[in-house]
Coordinates of C-alpha atoms and ligand atoms in Angstrom, one line a residue:
M1 CA 18.4 4.8 1.6
P2 CA 16.4 7.5 3.3
R3 CA 12.8 6.8 4.3
I4 CA 9.9 7.7 2.0
F5 CA 9.3 10.8 4.2
T6 CA 11.6 13.3 5.9
E7 CA 12.8 11.8 9.2
R8 CA 15.0 14.6 10.5
T9 CA 15.3 18.3 9.7
K10 CA 17.8 19.5 12.3
R11 CA 20.8 17.4 11.4
Q12 CA 23.2 17.9 8.6
I13 CA 23.2 14.6 6.9
T14 CA 25.6 13.5 4.1
C15 CA 24.9 10.4 2.2
L16 CA 28.1 8.4 1.6
D17 CA 26.7 6.2 -1.2
G18 CA 28.7 6.2 -4.4
M19 CA 32.2 4.9 -5.2
W20 CA 34.3 3.3 -2.5
F21 CA 37.7 1.7 -2.7
F22 CA 37.5 -2.0 -2.4
K23 CA 39.7 -5.1 -2.0
T24 CA 39.2 -8.7 -1.2
D25 CA 41.1 -10.3 1.6
A26 CA 41.0 -14.1 0.9
E27 CA 44.1 -14.7 3.0
N28 CA 42.8 -12.6 5.9
K29 CA 45.8 -10.4 6.0
G30 CA 44.2 -7.0 5.9
T31 CA 44.2 -6.3 9.6
E32 CA 47.8 -7.4 9.9
N33 CA 48.7 -5.2 6.9
G34 CA 47.0 -2.2 8.5
W35 CA 44.4 -1.7 5.8
F36 CA 42.1 -0.2 8.5
N37 CA 44.2 3.0 8.1
G38 CA 42.4 3.5 4.8
F39 CA 43.4 3.0 1.1
T40 CA 42.4 5.3 -1.6
N41 CA 43.7 3.7 -4.8
G42 CA 42.9 0.5 -6.8
E43 CA 39.6 -1.0 -7.5
Q44 CA 36.4 0.7 -6.7
I45 CA 32.9 -0.5 -6.1
S46 CA 29.5 1.2 -6.0
V47 CA 27.8 1.4 -2.6
P48 CA 25.2 0.2 -1.9
S49 CA 25.7 -3.1 -3.7
V50 CA 26.7 -6.7 -3.3
W51 CA 30.2 -7.7 -4.4
N52 CA 28.9 -10.9 -6.0
T53 CA 27.7 -9.0 -9.1
E54 CA 31.2 -7.7 -9.8
F55 CA 33.3 -9.5 -12.4
G56 CA 35.2 -12.5 -10.9
L57 CA 33.5 -12.2 -7.5
T58 CA 30.3 -14.1 -8.1
E59 CA 31.1 -16.9 -5.6
Y60 CA 33.5 -15.0 -3.3
K61 CA 32.8 -15.6 0.3
G62 CA 35.0 -14.2 3.1
A63 CA 36.5 -10.9 4.0
V64 CA 36.6 -7.7 1.9
W65 CA 37.6 -4.2 2.7
Y66 CA 35.9 -0.9 1.8
S67 CA 37.5 2.5 2.2
K68 CA 36.3 6.1 1.5
N69 CA 37.4 9.6 2.2
F70 CA 34.7 12.2 3.0
Y71 CA 34.5 15.8 4.1
F72 CA 33.1 16.5 7.5
C73 CA 32.2 20.0 8.7
G74 CA 33.5 19.4 12.2
G75 CA 31.7 18.5 15.5
N76 CA 30.1 15.3 16.7
L77 CA 29.7 12.7 14.0
R78 CA 27.3 9.8 13.7
L79 CA 28.1 7.2 11.1
N80 CA 24.9 5.4 10.2
F81 CA 24.9 2.1 8.4
E82 CA 21.5 0.8 7.1
A83 CA 22.7 -2.7 6.6
V84 CA 26.0 -4.5 5.9
M85 CA 26.2 -8.2 5.0
T86 CA 27.0 -9.9 7.5
Y87 CA 29.8 -9.0 9.9
A88 CA 31.2 -5.5 9.8
E89 CA 34.1 -3.8 11.6
V90 CA 34.4 -0.1 11.2
W91 CA 37.4 2.3 11.6
L92 CA 37.5 6.1 11.3
D93 CA 40.9 7.5 10.5
G94 CA 42.5 4.2 11.6
K95 CA 40.7 4.0 14.9
L96 CA 38.4 1.1 15.5
L97 CA 34.8 2.3 16.2
G98 CA 33.2 -1.1 16.8
D99 CA 31.5 -4.0 15.0
H100 CA 28.1 -5.3 14.1
Y101 CA 26.8 -8.8 13.4
G102 CA 23.7 -9.4 11.3
G103 CA 23.2 -8.5 7.7
Y104 CA 19.8 -6.9 7.6
T105 CA 19.5 -4.3 10.3
Q106 CA 20.8 -0.8 10.9
F107 CA 23.7 0.1 13.3
D108 CA 25.7 3.3 14.1
F109 CA 28.7 4.8 15.8
Y110 CA 29.2 8.2 17.4
V111 CA 32.5 10.1 17.3
N112 CA 32.9 13.1 19.6
N113 CA 34.5 16.3 18.3
A114 CA 35.6 15.1 14.9
S115 CA 37.7 17.8 13.2
E116 CA 36.6 19.8 10.2
G117 CA 38.1 18.4 7.0
E118 CA 38.8 15.1 5.3
H119 CA 38.3 11.8 7.1
N120 CA 38.6 8.2 6.1
I121 CA 36.1 5.5 6.9
T122 CA 37.2 1.9 6.4
L123 CA 35.2 -1.3 6.8
R124 CA 36.2 -4.9 7.0
V125 CA 33.2 -6.9 5.9
D126 CA 32.9 -10.7 6.2
N127 CA 30.2 -12.9 4.9
S128 CA 31.7 -16.3 5.8
F129 CA 29.9 -18.8 8.0
N130 CA 30.7 -20.9 11.1
E131 CA 28.6 -22.9 13.5
D132 CA 27.4 -19.7 15.3
S133 CA 26.2 -17.9 12.1
I134 CA 22.6 -16.8 11.5
P135 CA 21.7 -17.9 9.0
Q136 CA 23.8 -21.0 8.7
K137 CA 25.7 -21.8 5.5
K138 CA 22.9 -23.8 4.0
V139 CA 20.2 -21.5 2.9
D140 CA 17.9 -21.3 -0.1
W141 CA 19.0 -17.9 -1.3
Y142 CA 22.3 -16.5 -2.5
H143 CA 25.3 -15.8 -0.2
Y144 CA 25.6 -12.2 -1.0
G145 CA 28.0 -9.9 0.8
G146 CA 28.6 -6.2 0.9
I147 CA 27.3 -2.8 2.1
I148 CA 23.7 -3.5 0.9
R149 CA 22.0 -0.4 2.0
S150 CA 23.0 3.3 2.4
V151 CA 25.6 4.8 4.6
F152 CA 25.3 8.3 6.2
A153 CA 27.6 10.7 8.0
E154 CA 25.6 13.1 10.3
K155 CA 26.6 16.1 12.3
V156 CA 24.9 15.8 15.7
D157 CA 24.8 18.2 18.6
G158 CA 23.5 18.4 22.1
A159 CA 20.6 16.2 23.2
L160 CA 19.8 13.7 20.4
V161 CA 16.6 11.9 19.7
T162 CA 17.7 8.4 18.8
N163 CA 14.5 6.5 18.6
T164 CA 10.7 6.7 19.1
R165 CA 8.1 4.2 20.0
F166 CA 4.3 4.7 19.8
D167 CA 2.1 2.4 21.9
Y168 CA -1.7 2.5 21.9
D169 CA -4.7 0.6 23.1
L170 CA -7.8 1.0 21.0
S171 CA -11.3 1.2 22.7
E172 CA -13.8 -1.6 22.1
D173 CA -15.5 0.4 19.3
L174 CA -12.1 1.3 17.8
K175 CA -13.0 5.0 17.8
S176 CA -10.5 6.2 20.4
A177 CA -7.2 5.1 21.8
K178 CA -5.2 5.4 25.0
C179 CA -1.6 6.2 23.8
K180 CA 1.9 6.4 25.1
F181 CA 4.8 7.9 23.3
T182 CA 8.4 7.0 24.2
A183 CA 11.5 8.9 23.0
E184 CA 15.0 7.7 23.5
V185 CA 17.5 10.5 23.9
L186 CA 21.3 10.5 24.1
N187 CA 24.1 12.9 24.8
T188 CA 27.3 12.3 22.9
E189 CA 28.9 15.5 23.9
S190 CA 31.9 15.5 26.4
F191 CA 29.9 17.7 28.7
E192 CA 26.5 17.6 30.4
V193 CA 23.6 18.9 28.2
Y194 CA 20.3 20.4 29.1
S195 CA 17.3 20.7 26.7
P196 CA 13.6 20.9 26.5
L197 CA 12.1 17.7 25.0
T198 CA 8.7 18.1 23.2
L199 CA 6.6 15.3 21.8
Y200 CA 4.0 15.9 19.1
F201 CA 1.1 13.8 17.8
E202 CA 0.4 15.3 14.4
D203 CA 0.7 19.1 15.1
K204 CA -0.4 18.8 18.7
K205 CA 2.1 19.2 21.5
I206 CA 1.3 16.3 23.8
F207 CA 4.2 16.4 26.2
E208 CA 6.9 18.7 27.2
T209 CA 9.7 18.2 29.7
E210 CA 13.2 19.2 30.5
I211 CA 16.1 16.8 30.3
T212 CA 19.6 16.9 31.7
L213 CA 22.0 14.3 30.3
K214 CA 25.4 13.6 31.6
C215 CA 28.2 13.0 29.2
G216 CA 27.5 9.8 27.2
E217 CA 24.1 9.3 29.0
A218 CA 21.0 7.9 27.3
K219 CA 17.5 8.1 28.7
T220 CA 14.1 6.7 27.8
I221 CA 11.2 9.1 28.3
T222 CA 7.6 8.0 28.1
T223 CA 4.6 10.4 28.2
P224 CA 1.8 9.8 30.6
E225 CA -1.1 8.1 28.9
F226 CA -3.1 10.4 26.5
D227 CA -6.3 10.0 24.5
V228 CA -6.7 10.2 20.7
S229 CA -10.3 10.3 19.6
D230 CA -12.1 10.2 16.2
I231 CA -9.6 7.7 15.0
R232 CA -9.2 7.0 11.3
L233 CA -8.2 3.3 11.3
W234 CA -5.3 1.9 9.3
D235 CA -6.7 -1.1 7.3
I236 CA -6.1 -3.2 4.2
G237 CA -6.1 -0.9 1.3
K238 CA -7.0 2.0 3.6
P239 CA -3.6 3.3 4.8
E240 CA -4.6 6.0 7.3
L241 CA -1.3 7.3 8.8
Y242 CA -0.5 9.9 11.5
T243 CA 2.8 11.7 12.1
I244 CA 4.6 11.7 15.4
S245 CA 7.7 13.6 16.3
A246 CA 10.1 14.2 19.1
E247 CA 12.2 17.4 19.4
T248 CA 15.0 18.7 21.5
E249 CA 16.8 22.0 21.1
T250 CA 19.2 20.6 18.6
D251 CA 17.5 17.5 17.1
N252 CA 14.3 16.0 16.0
L253 CA 12.9 12.7 14.7
F254 CA 9.6 12.1 12.7
D255 CA 7.8 8.9 12.2
R256 CA 4.5 7.6 10.9
V257 CA 2.1 5.5 12.9
G258 CA -1.3 3.9 12.2
F259 CA -4.1 2.6 14.5
R260 CA -5.2 -0.9 13.9
K261 CA -6.1 -3.9 16.0
I262 CA -4.9 -7.4 15.1
E263 CA -6.3 -10.3 17.1
V264 CA -6.7 -14.0 17.1
K265 CA -10.1 -15.3 18.4
D266 CA -11.9 -18.6 18.1
E267 CA -9.8 -19.8 15.1
K268 CA -10.1 -16.5 13.3
I269 CA -7.7 -13.7 12.6
L270 CA -9.5 -10.3 13.2
L271 CA -8.2 -7.0 11.8
N272 CA -10.1 -4.1 13.4
N273 CA -12.7 -6.6 14.8
K274 CA -13.4 -8.1 11.4
P275 CA -12.3 -11.5 10.2
I276 CA -9.7 -11.4 7.5
E277 CA -8.3 -14.0 5.1
I278 CA -4.6 -13.5 4.4
L279 CA -4.0 -13.7 0.7
G280 CA -0.3 -13.4 0.7
V281 CA 3.0 -14.0 -1.1
N282 CA 6.5 -14.7 0.1
R283 CA 8.9 -12.2 -1.2
H284 CA 12.7 -12.1 -1.1
E285 CA 14.2 -8.6 -1.3
E286 CA 16.5 -9.8 -4.1
Y287 CA 17.1 -9.1 -7.7
P288 CA 19.9 -11.2 -9.4
D289 CA 21.6 -8.2 -11.0
F290 CA 21.7 -6.3 -7.7
G291 CA 21.4 -9.0 -5.0
F292 CA 20.2 -7.6 -1.7
A293 CA 21.0 -4.0 -2.8
F294 CA 17.4 -3.8 -4.0
P295 CA 16.5 -0.7 -6.1
K296 CA 13.8 1.6 -4.8
A297 CA 11.9 1.7 -8.1
L298 CA 11.7 -2.1 -8.1
M299 CA 10.2 -2.0 -4.6
K300 CA 7.4 0.2 -5.9
K301 CA 6.9 -2.0 -8.9
D302 CA 6.7 -5.1 -6.8
I303 CA 4.0 -3.5 -4.7
D304 CA 2.1 -2.6 -7.9
I305 CA 2.4 -6.2 -9.2
I306 CA 1.4 -7.7 -5.8
L307 CA -1.6 -5.4 -5.5
N308 CA -2.7 -6.1 -9.0
L309 CA -2.7 -9.8 -8.1
G310 CA -5.3 -9.1 -5.5
S311 CA -3.0 -10.0 -2.7
N312 CA -3.3 -8.2 0.7
A313 CA -0.2 -9.5 2.5
I314 CA 3.5 -10.1 2.1
R315 CA 5.9 -12.2 4.1
G316 CA 9.4 -10.7 4.2
S317 CA 11.0 -14.1 3.8
H318 CA 13.4 -14.5 5.4
Y319 CA 14.9 -11.4 7.0
P320 CA 14.1 -7.7 7.9
N321 CA 13.4 -5.9 4.7
S322 CA 14.6 -2.4 3.9
K323 CA 12.6 0.3 5.8
Y324 CA 11.9 2.1 2.6
F325 CA 9.9 -1.0 1.5
V326 CA 8.0 -1.3 4.8
D327 CA 7.2 2.5 4.5
L328 CA 5.6 1.7 1.1
L329 CA 3.6 -1.1 2.7
D330 CA 2.4 1.3 5.4
S331 CA 1.2 3.7 2.8
H332 CA -0.4 1.1 0.6
G333 CA -2.3 -0.7 3.3
I334 CA -0.6 -4.1 2.8
L335 CA -0.1 -6.5 5.7
F336 CA 3.5 -7.5 6.5
W337 CA 5.2 -10.4 8.3
S338 CA 8.7 -9.5 9.4
E339 CA 11.2 -12.2 10.5
I340 CA 14.8 -12.8 11.4
P341 CA 17.0 -15.0 9.1
M342 CA 16.9 -18.0 11.4
W343 CA 16.3 -20.3 8.4
G344 CA 15.7 -23.9 8.1
V345 CA 17.5 -27.1 7.7
G346 CA 20.8 -25.3 8.1
F347 CA 20.1 -25.3 11.9
S348 CA 20.6 -28.7 13.5
A349 CA 19.0 -29.2 16.9
E350 CA 22.5 -29.1 18.4
T351 CA 23.3 -25.7 16.8
L352 CA 20.1 -24.2 18.3
G353 CA 21.6 -24.9 21.8
R354 CA 24.8 -22.9 21.2
P355 CA 24.9 -19.9 23.5
L356 CA 26.1 -17.5 20.8
V357 CA 23.4 -18.6 18.4
I358 CA 20.7 -18.0 21.1
E359 CA 22.3 -14.6 22.0
R360 CA 22.5 -13.5 18.3
G361 CA 18.9 -14.7 17.6
L362 CA 17.6 -12.7 20.5
N363 CA 19.6 -9.7 19.6
M364 CA 18.3 -9.8 16.0
H365 CA 14.8 -9.8 17.4
K366 CA 15.7 -6.8 19.6
E367 CA 17.0 -4.9 16.7
M368 CA 14.1 -5.7 14.5
L369 CA 11.6 -4.6 17.2
K370 CA 13.4 -1.4 17.9
Q371 CA 13.8 -0.4 14.3
Y372 CA 10.5 -1.5 12.9
F373 CA 8.1 -1.1 15.9
N374 CA 6.1 1.9 14.6
H375 CA 5.1 0.4 11.2
P376 CA 1.4 -0.4 11.2
S377 CA 1.7 -2.8 8.3
I378 CA 3.7 -5.2 10.4
I379 CA 1.1 -7.5 11.9
I380 CA 3.3 -10.6 12.4
W381 CA 6.7 -11.1 14.0
G382 CA 8.2 -14.3 12.7
M383 CA 10.7 -16.0 15.1
H384 CA 12.2 -18.7 12.8
N385 CA 11.6 -20.8 9.7
E386 CA 11.7 -24.6 9.4
I387 CA 14.1 -25.2 12.2
P388 CA 13.9 -28.7 13.9
T389 CA 10.9 -27.9 15.9
E390 CA 10.6 -31.5 17.1
S391 CA 13.7 -30.9 19.3
E392 CA 14.1 -29.6 22.9
N393 CA 16.5 -26.9 21.8
A394 CA 14.0 -25.5 19.3
Y395 CA 11.4 -25.6 22.1
N396 CA 13.6 -23.6 24.4
I397 CA 14.6 -21.0 21.8
S398 CA 11.0 -20.6 20.7
K399 CA 9.9 -20.1 24.3
L400 CA 12.6 -17.4 24.8
F401 CA 11.8 -15.6 21.5
Y402 CA 8.1 -15.8 22.0
S403 CA 8.0 -14.4 25.5
F404 CA 10.3 -11.6 24.4
L405 CA 8.2 -10.7 21.4
K406 CA 4.9 -10.9 23.2
E407 CA 6.2 -8.7 26.0
N408 CA 7.8 -6.1 23.8
G409 CA 6.4 -6.4 20.3
G410 CA 3.2 -4.4 20.6
N411 CA -0.2 -5.5 19.1
R412 CA 1.1 -8.2 16.8
I413 CA 0.8 -11.9 16.1
V414 CA 3.9 -13.9 17.0
T415 CA 4.6 -17.1 15.1
Y416 CA 7.1 -19.2 13.2
A417 CA 6.9 -21.4 10.1
T418 CA 7.2 -25.1 10.6
Y419 CA 7.5 -27.9 8.1
K420 CA 7.0 -30.7 10.6
P421 CA 3.3 -30.3 11.3
M422 CA 2.9 -33.7 13.0
E423 CA 6.1 -33.7 15.0
D424 CA 6.3 -30.1 16.1
I425 CA 6.4 -29.6 19.8
C426 CA 6.5 -25.8 19.9
F427 CA 2.9 -24.9 19.0
E428 CA 2.3 -23.4 22.4
F429 CA 4.7 -20.6 21.4
C430 CA 2.7 -19.2 18.5
D431 CA -0.6 -17.3 18.2
I432 CA -1.3 -18.9 14.8
I433 CA 0.1 -22.1 13.5
C434 CA 2.0 -21.6 10.3
L435 CA 2.7 -24.6 8.0
N436 CA 5.1 -24.8 5.1
Q437 CA 4.0 -27.7 3.0
Y438 CA 4.8 -28.7 -0.6
Y439 CA 2.2 -31.2 -1.7
G440 CA 2.3 -31.4 -5.5
W441 CA 6.0 -30.6 -5.5
Y442 CA 8.3 -32.5 -3.1
Y443 CA 5.6 -35.0 -2.2
G444 CA 2.0 -35.9 -2.7
D445 CA 0.0 -34.4 -5.6
N446 CA -2.2 -31.4 -6.4
D447 CA -5.2 -33.2 -4.9
S448 CA -3.6 -34.0 -1.6
W449 CA -4.5 -30.8 0.2
P450 CA -8.0 -31.4 1.5
E451 CA -6.9 -34.7 3.1
F452 CA -3.8 -33.1 4.6
L453 CA -5.9 -30.3 6.1
K454 CA -8.3 -32.8 7.6
E455 CA -5.5 -34.8 9.2
F456 CA -3.8 -31.8 10.5
K457 CA -7.0 -30.4 12.0
A458 CA -7.5 -33.6 13.9
H459 CA -3.9 -33.4 15.1
R460 CA -4.2 -29.8 16.1
N461 CA -7.4 -30.4 18.0
S462 CA -5.9 -33.4 19.8
L463 CA -3.2 -31.1 21.1
G464 CA -5.8 -28.8 22.5
F465 CA -5.0 -25.9 20.0
E466 CA -8.3 -25.9 18.2
H467 CA -8.6 -22.1 18.9
K468 CA -5.4 -21.4 16.9
P469 CA -6.0 -20.6 13.2
V470 CA -3.7 -22.1 10.7
I471 CA -1.9 -20.3 7.9
I472 CA -0.2 -22.0 5.1
S473 CA 2.9 -20.0 5.2
E474 CA 4.6 -21.7 2.2
F475 CA 3.3 -23.9 -0.6
G476 CA 4.2 -23.8 -4.3
C477 CA 6.1 -25.4 -7.1
A478 CA 8.7 -24.5 -9.6
A479 CA 7.8 -23.5 -13.2
L480 CA 10.4 -22.3 -15.7
Y481 CA 9.2 -19.1 -17.3
G482 CA 7.8 -20.0 -20.8
E483 CA 8.0 -23.8 -20.3
R484 CA 4.8 -25.4 -21.6
T485 CA 3.9 -28.9 -22.7
F486 CA 0.8 -30.9 -23.8
T487 CA 1.2 -33.0 -20.7
N488 CA 0.7 -31.5 -17.3
I489 CA 4.1 -32.2 -15.8
R490 CA 6.3 -30.6 -13.1
W491 CA 8.4 -27.5 -14.1
T492 CA 5.8 -26.2 -16.5
E493 CA 3.6 -23.2 -16.2
E494 CA 0.4 -25.1 -16.6
Y495 CA 1.4 -27.5 -13.7
Q496 CA 2.2 -24.6 -11.4
T497 CA -1.1 -23.0 -12.4
E498 CA -3.1 -26.1 -11.5
M499 CA -1.1 -26.7 -8.3
L500 CA -1.6 -23.2 -6.9
T501 CA -5.2 -22.8 -7.8
K502 CA -6.2 -26.2 -6.3
A503 CA -4.3 -25.5 -3.1
I504 CA -5.7 -22.0 -2.7
N505 CA -9.2 -23.2 -3.2
A506 CA -8.6 -26.0 -0.6
F507 CA -7.4 -23.4 1.9
H508 CA -10.3 -21.1 1.2
N509 CA -12.8 -23.9 1.8
E510 CA -11.3 -25.0 5.1
P511 CA -12.6 -22.8 8.0
M512 CA -9.5 -23.5 10.1
V513 CA -7.2 -21.8 7.6
G514 CA -6.9 -18.1 8.1
G515 CA -4.9 -17.5 4.9
F516 CA -1.8 -18.4 2.9
Y517 CA 1.4 -17.0 1.5
I518 CA 2.3 -18.4 -1.9
W519 CA 5.9 -19.6 -2.2
Q520 CA 6.9 -17.4 -3.9
Y521 CA 6.4 -14.0 -5.5
A522 CA 9.4 -13.9 -7.8
D523 CA 12.1 -16.4 -8.9
M524 CA 15.4 -15.7 -7.2
R525 CA 19.0 -16.8 -7.2
T526 CA 19.9 -19.4 -4.8
C527 CA 23.3 -20.6 -3.4
W528 CA 25.4 -23.4 -4.6
E529 CA 24.4 -25.8 -1.8
A530 CA 20.7 -25.5 -2.7
G531 CA 21.3 -24.5 -6.3
M532 CA 22.6 -27.9 -7.2
T533 CA 19.1 -29.2 -7.2
R534 CA 17.6 -26.1 -8.7
A535 CA 17.4 -25.4 -12.4
R536 CA 19.4 -22.3 -13.5
G537 CA 20.7 -22.1 -9.9
F538 CA 17.4 -20.3 -9.1
N539 CA 14.5 -21.1 -6.9
N540 CA 11.9 -21.0 -9.7
K541 CA 8.7 -21.1 -7.7
G542 CA 7.9 -17.5 -8.5
I543 CA 4.6 -16.6 -10.0
V544 CA 6.6 -13.9 -11.8
N545 CA 10.2 -14.6 -13.0
E546 CA 13.2 -12.7 -11.6
H547 CA 12.6 -9.8 -14.1
R548 CA 8.9 -9.6 -12.9
K549 CA 7.5 -11.1 -16.0
P550 CA 4.2 -12.9 -15.1
K551 CA 3.9 -16.6 -15.5
D552 CA 0.5 -18.1 -16.3
A553 CA 0.0 -18.9 -12.6
Y554 CA 0.0 -15.1 -11.8
F555 CA -3.2 -14.6 -13.8
A556 CA -4.8 -17.8 -12.5
V557 CA -4.2 -16.7 -8.9
Q558 CA -5.5 -13.2 -9.8
K559 CA -8.7 -14.7 -11.1
T560 CA -9.2 -17.0 -8.1
L561 CA -8.6 -14.2 -5.6
K562 CA -11.2 -12.1 -7.6
T563 CA -13.8 -14.8 -7.1
F564 CA -13.1 -14.9 -3.4
K565 CA -13.7 -11.1 -3.2
E566 CA -16.9 -11.4 -5.2
E567 CA -18.3 -14.0 -2.8
K568 CA -18.3 -11.4 0.0
Ligands
ADA601 C1 11.3 -23.9 2.4 C2 11.9 -22.6 2.7 C3 12.0 -21.6 1.6 C4 12.3 -22.3 0.3 C5 11.3 -23.4 0.0 C6 11.5 -24.2 -1.3 O1 10.0 -24.0 2.8 O2 11.4 -22.0 3.8 O3 12.9 -20.6 1.9 O4 13.6 -22.9 0.4 O5 11.4 -24.4 1.1 O6 11.5 -23.6 -2.3 O7 11.8 -25.4 -1.2

């Protein structure tokens, strides 16, 4: 799926979305049978999609193959995959190009001097799990598999601009900034290339140099520091954006940036030097009829529904969302928390010590940072969710991820969500303490919140972290859409309404709490392992159902958030 703005104008880009030939490989015989040479008959599937919405494949886990012929005009080719669930191996005309692990981030391959004419691209995609998988088999969402975002074939020549990164440091009064602009360039030709490289901020040329790249060489070029004055700040509901671009003789890359300052000071979260209260929702990028191949129109609709609620923040639980969605957040002034799918109880303390798990986790952070760095809406990098943070292995992994994200992640809060507030030993590795708690659902009742907050505050202070604000990163309860009774019992809309409004008021009245993310925005399909205890096989804690129909709680939360605004 392209971005919401034009990213490149010098490349010839062909979108390979549409019908692909497809077959399952339950016996794992495809490689042996030479399927990587391509197949262009039999069943077809639409790309992007998840195979689980096809007849007979709802519960299929394992290997599948995709194959498609396409016309290429000749020259150097880039094959660009926005996201494939979960492990992908890619062949062009029977030749292995490489592989990629991790279902929610982009990856690519370059082929030098591809001939003009028809080519075949074939993928083996595997969504099965083992002890080194991220996430592990036990998650509370559905085990979808497939090419979930778009695929592109691009003709590339000469010195390529492969990525940009815009760093800035705002002045005290936030009126000007010292900036640095970095461009990554690459030569995929079989000969040395030479090109001017020009970097622009809006229409202004800010840096010009000449680059020479040997065959296969990549370079990272950073401008000297430059000033931008009279800054229009990016803020909640005030999405001021600027365009940056990098250009060589044969290529260019545009992106959008915004200036904003996020900071944690004396128990408060400050955005652009002003305290904010995060009024957020957790959102899975999932719709049961399309799985993770989430339609663009529904992204826009979700944003409209969430803004209409009075919310100012979304947590992308529990994986990097489509860039198209994050673009929409940038241009609507909504705060975003982006995290990797290192989810929960699936991870034992032992698993967290496995070298491949650590390596994959770090690599997922690296990819997320590189691909999402310029988005002003991302104010939080999330390292993991509900892992056993009472263990030494969780301590070590948190330390590693935290130092990587603090060093390379720009002006952002780094945190993780814990469900073990009293046993957690990793609080030194977060800028704000984020708690997932389910009073009124799994334990306690709807009146337990003030007492819990009091106890946790004493605990936090006893650990010496009184300066760290707390966010309730998850709280909620299930309500079946339309389920009402005369008695206020669990699973009903009135119980959910009471639960959420009591909790939200308790958070709002406790100065230590810097905000909350309701679990969750919309009902979503969950996997068999978790679904056994979940009505309909869905996680029903949405304040809208899976078709985005509002439950009573939606309007009650809307009303509560309105009163918070009126207080100001
Ligand atoms: C956890 C988890 C969520 C969801 C939630 C629930 O906190 O992080 O993904 O599973 O529990 O509904 O129980």
